[in-house]
PDB file of C-alpha atoms in Angstrom:
ATOM      1  CA  THR T   1       0.000   0.000   0.000  1.00  0.00           C
ATOM      2  CA  ASP T   2       1.098   3.578  -0.492  1.00  0.00           C
ATOM      3  CA  ASP T   3      -0.222   4.609   2.903  1.00  0.00           C
ATOM      4  CA  ALA T   4       1.916   3.539   5.885  1.00  0.00           C
ATOM      5  CA  ARG T   5      -0.880   4.070   8.415  1.00  0.00           C
ATOM      6  CA  PRO T   6      -2.494   0.620   8.229  1.00  0.00           C
ATOM      7  CA  PHE T   7       0.892  -1.087   8.640  1.00  0.00           C
ATOM      8  CA  THR T   8       1.931   1.043  11.603  1.00  0.00           C
ATOM      9  CA  ALA T   9      -1.491   0.519  13.178  1.00  0.00           C
ATOM     10  CA  LEU T  10      -0.894  -3.230  12.863  1.00  0.00           C
ATOM     11  CA  LEU T  11       2.503  -2.892  14.560  1.00  0.00           C
ATOM     12  CA  ARG T  12       1.005  -0.935  17.436  1.00  0.00           C
ATOM     13  CA  ARG T  13      -1.870  -3.349  17.883  1.00  0.00           C
ATOM     14  CA  GLU T  14       0.221  -6.534  17.693  1.00  0.00           C
ATOM     15  CA  ARG T  15       2.965  -5.326  20.047  1.00  0.00           C
ATOM     16  CA  LEU T  16       0.583  -5.802  22.950  1.00  0.00           C
ATOM     17  CA  GLY T  17       0.675  -9.568  22.435  1.00  0.00           C
ATOM     18  CA  LEU T  18       4.444  -9.872  22.094  1.00  0.00           C
ATOM     19  CA  SER T  19       6.624 -11.049  24.945  1.00  0.00           C
ATOM     20  CA  TRP T  20       9.293  -8.835  26.462  1.00  0.00           C
ATOM     21  CA  GLY T  21      12.711  -9.716  25.026  1.00  0.00           C
ATOM     22  CA  GLY T  22      11.318 -10.946  21.708  1.00  0.00           C
ATOM     23  CA  THR T  23      12.490  -9.809  18.302  1.00  0.00           C
ATOM     24  CA  VAL T  24      10.477  -8.040  15.625  1.00  0.00           C
ATOM     25  CA  VAL T  25      11.769  -7.836  12.052  1.00  0.00           C
ATOM     26  CA  VAL T  26       9.989  -5.320   9.838  1.00  0.00           C
ATOM     27  CA  VAL T  27      10.462  -5.516   6.065  1.00  0.00           C
ATOM     28  CA  THR T  28       9.316  -2.553   4.017  1.00  0.00           C
ATOM     29  CA  GLY T  29      10.212  -0.490   0.991  1.00  0.00           C
ATOM     30  CA  ARG T  30      10.168   2.909   2.677  1.00  0.00           C
ATOM     31  CA  GLY T  31      10.544   4.649   5.977  1.00  0.00           C
ATOM     32  CA  SER T  32       8.341   7.324   7.472  1.00  0.00           C
ATOM     33  CA  ALA T  33       8.055   9.310  10.668  1.00  0.00           C
ATOM     34  CA  GLU T  34       5.046   7.203  11.633  1.00  0.00           C
ATOM     35  CA  LEU T  35       6.997   3.970  11.096  1.00  0.00           C
ATOM     36  CA  SER T  36       9.874   5.359  13.142  1.00  0.00           C
ATOM     37  CA  ASP T  37       7.479   6.128  15.990  1.00  0.00           C
ATOM     38  CA  ALA T  38       5.944   2.630  15.868  1.00  0.00           C
ATOM     39  CA  LEU T  39       9.399   1.006  15.898  1.00  0.00           C
ATOM     40  CA  LEU T  40      10.454   3.161  18.839  1.00  0.00           C
ATOM     41  CA  GLN T  41       7.360   2.046  20.756  1.00  0.00           C
ATOM     42  CA  LEU T  42       8.338  -1.572  20.119  1.00  0.00           C
ATOM     43  CA  ARG T  43      11.858  -0.877  21.456  1.00  0.00           C
ATOM     44  CA  ARG T  44      10.478   0.848  24.528  1.00  0.00           C
ATOM     45  CA  GLY T  45       8.267  -2.170  25.086  1.00  0.00           C
ATOM     46  CA  GLY T  46      11.343  -4.360  25.574  1.00  0.00           C
ATOM     47  CA  LEU T  47      11.592  -5.824  22.085  1.00  0.00           C
ATOM     48  CA  ALA T  48      14.619  -6.064  19.817  1.00  0.00           C
ATOM     49  CA  VAL T  49      13.742  -4.457  16.490  1.00  0.00           C
ATOM     50  CA  ALA T  50      15.342  -4.848  13.068  1.00  0.00           C
ATOM     51  CA  LEU T  51      14.254  -2.938   9.984  1.00  0.00           C
ATOM     52  CA  ILE T  52      14.978  -4.315   6.515  1.00  0.00           C
ATOM     53  CA  LEU T  53      14.543  -1.703   3.800  1.00  0.00           C
ATOM     54  CA  ALA T  54      14.051  -3.413   0.447  1.00  0.00           C
ATOM     55  CA  GLY T  55      15.164  -1.593  -2.683  1.00  0.00           C
ATOM     56  CA  ILE T  56      16.760   1.283  -0.815  1.00  0.00           C
ATOM     57  CA  GLY T  57      20.489   2.097  -0.882  1.00  0.00           C
ATOM     58  CA  ARG T  58      20.590   4.048   2.389  1.00  0.00           C
ATOM     59  CA  PRO T  59      18.033   4.275   5.201  1.00  0.00           C
ATOM     60  CA  THR T  60      17.193   7.880   4.290  1.00  0.00           C
ATOM     61  CA  ASP T  61      16.898   7.436   0.494  1.00  0.00           C
ATOM     62  CA  GLY T  62      13.595   8.821  -0.735  1.00  0.00           C
ATOM     63  CA  ALA T  63      12.404   9.523   2.765  1.00  0.00           C
ATOM     64  CA  GLY T  64      13.008  13.249   3.136  1.00  0.00           C
ATOM     65  CA  ASP T  65      14.240  13.980   6.631  1.00  0.00           C
ATOM     66  CA  TRP T  66      13.138  10.624   8.088  1.00  0.00           C
ATOM     67  CA  ALA T  67      15.614   8.589  10.076  1.00  0.00           C
ATOM     68  CA  PRO T  68      15.265   5.261  11.883  1.00  0.00           C
ATOM     69  CA  PRO T  69      14.900   5.512  15.652  1.00  0.00           C
ATOM     70  CA  PRO T  70      17.867   4.850  17.939  1.00  0.00           C
ATOM     71  CA  GLY T  71      18.409   1.242  18.881  1.00  0.00           C
ATOM     72  CA  VAL T  72      16.811  -0.174  15.729  1.00  0.00           C
ATOM     73  CA  ALA T  73      19.118  -2.215  13.510  1.00  0.00           C
ATOM     74  CA  VAL T  74      18.665  -1.140   9.876  1.00  0.00           C
ATOM     75  CA  TYR T  75      19.636  -3.178   6.830  1.00  0.00           C
ATOM     76  CA  CYS T  76      19.272  -2.077   3.211  1.00  0.00           C
ATOM     77  CA  VAL T  77      18.674  -4.888   0.728  1.00  0.00           C
ATOM     78  CA  ASN T  78      18.909  -4.237  -3.006  1.00  0.00           C
ATOM     79  CA  THR T  79      20.329  -7.482  -4.368  1.00  0.00           C
ATOM     80  CA  ILE T  80      20.443 -11.153  -3.473  1.00  0.00           C
ATOM     81  CA  ASP T  81      24.034 -10.560  -2.309  1.00  0.00           C
ATOM     82  CA  ASP T  82      22.753  -7.982   0.198  1.00  0.00           C
ATOM     83  CA  LEU T  83      20.259 -10.536   1.459  1.00  0.00           C
ATOM     84  CA  ASP T  84      22.946 -13.231   1.698  1.00  0.00           C
ATOM     85  CA  ALA T  85      25.112 -10.847   3.725  1.00  0.00           C
ATOM     86  CA  LEU T  86      22.410 -10.693   6.406  1.00  0.00           C
ATOM     87  CA  GLY T  87      22.745 -14.433   7.063  1.00  0.00           C
TER      88      GLY T  87
END
């Protein structure tokens, strides 16, 4: 979808059922301030959070002044080699 709101609403809703100390991996094609806020809430809730940005060279590409929140591991995946490097 072009609108990040439904996805971030899902993250906020589902975090309530996740156990402290768990890990959440979010895969998306773009970042936004709303996504950053949702990821930060997950971190504050005691979860480890990783963000995989597909088709993006740097975390801020095409995102204006958006930046991932502190404590969130960010990986940019553009090729199969990038994906292999995560393993």
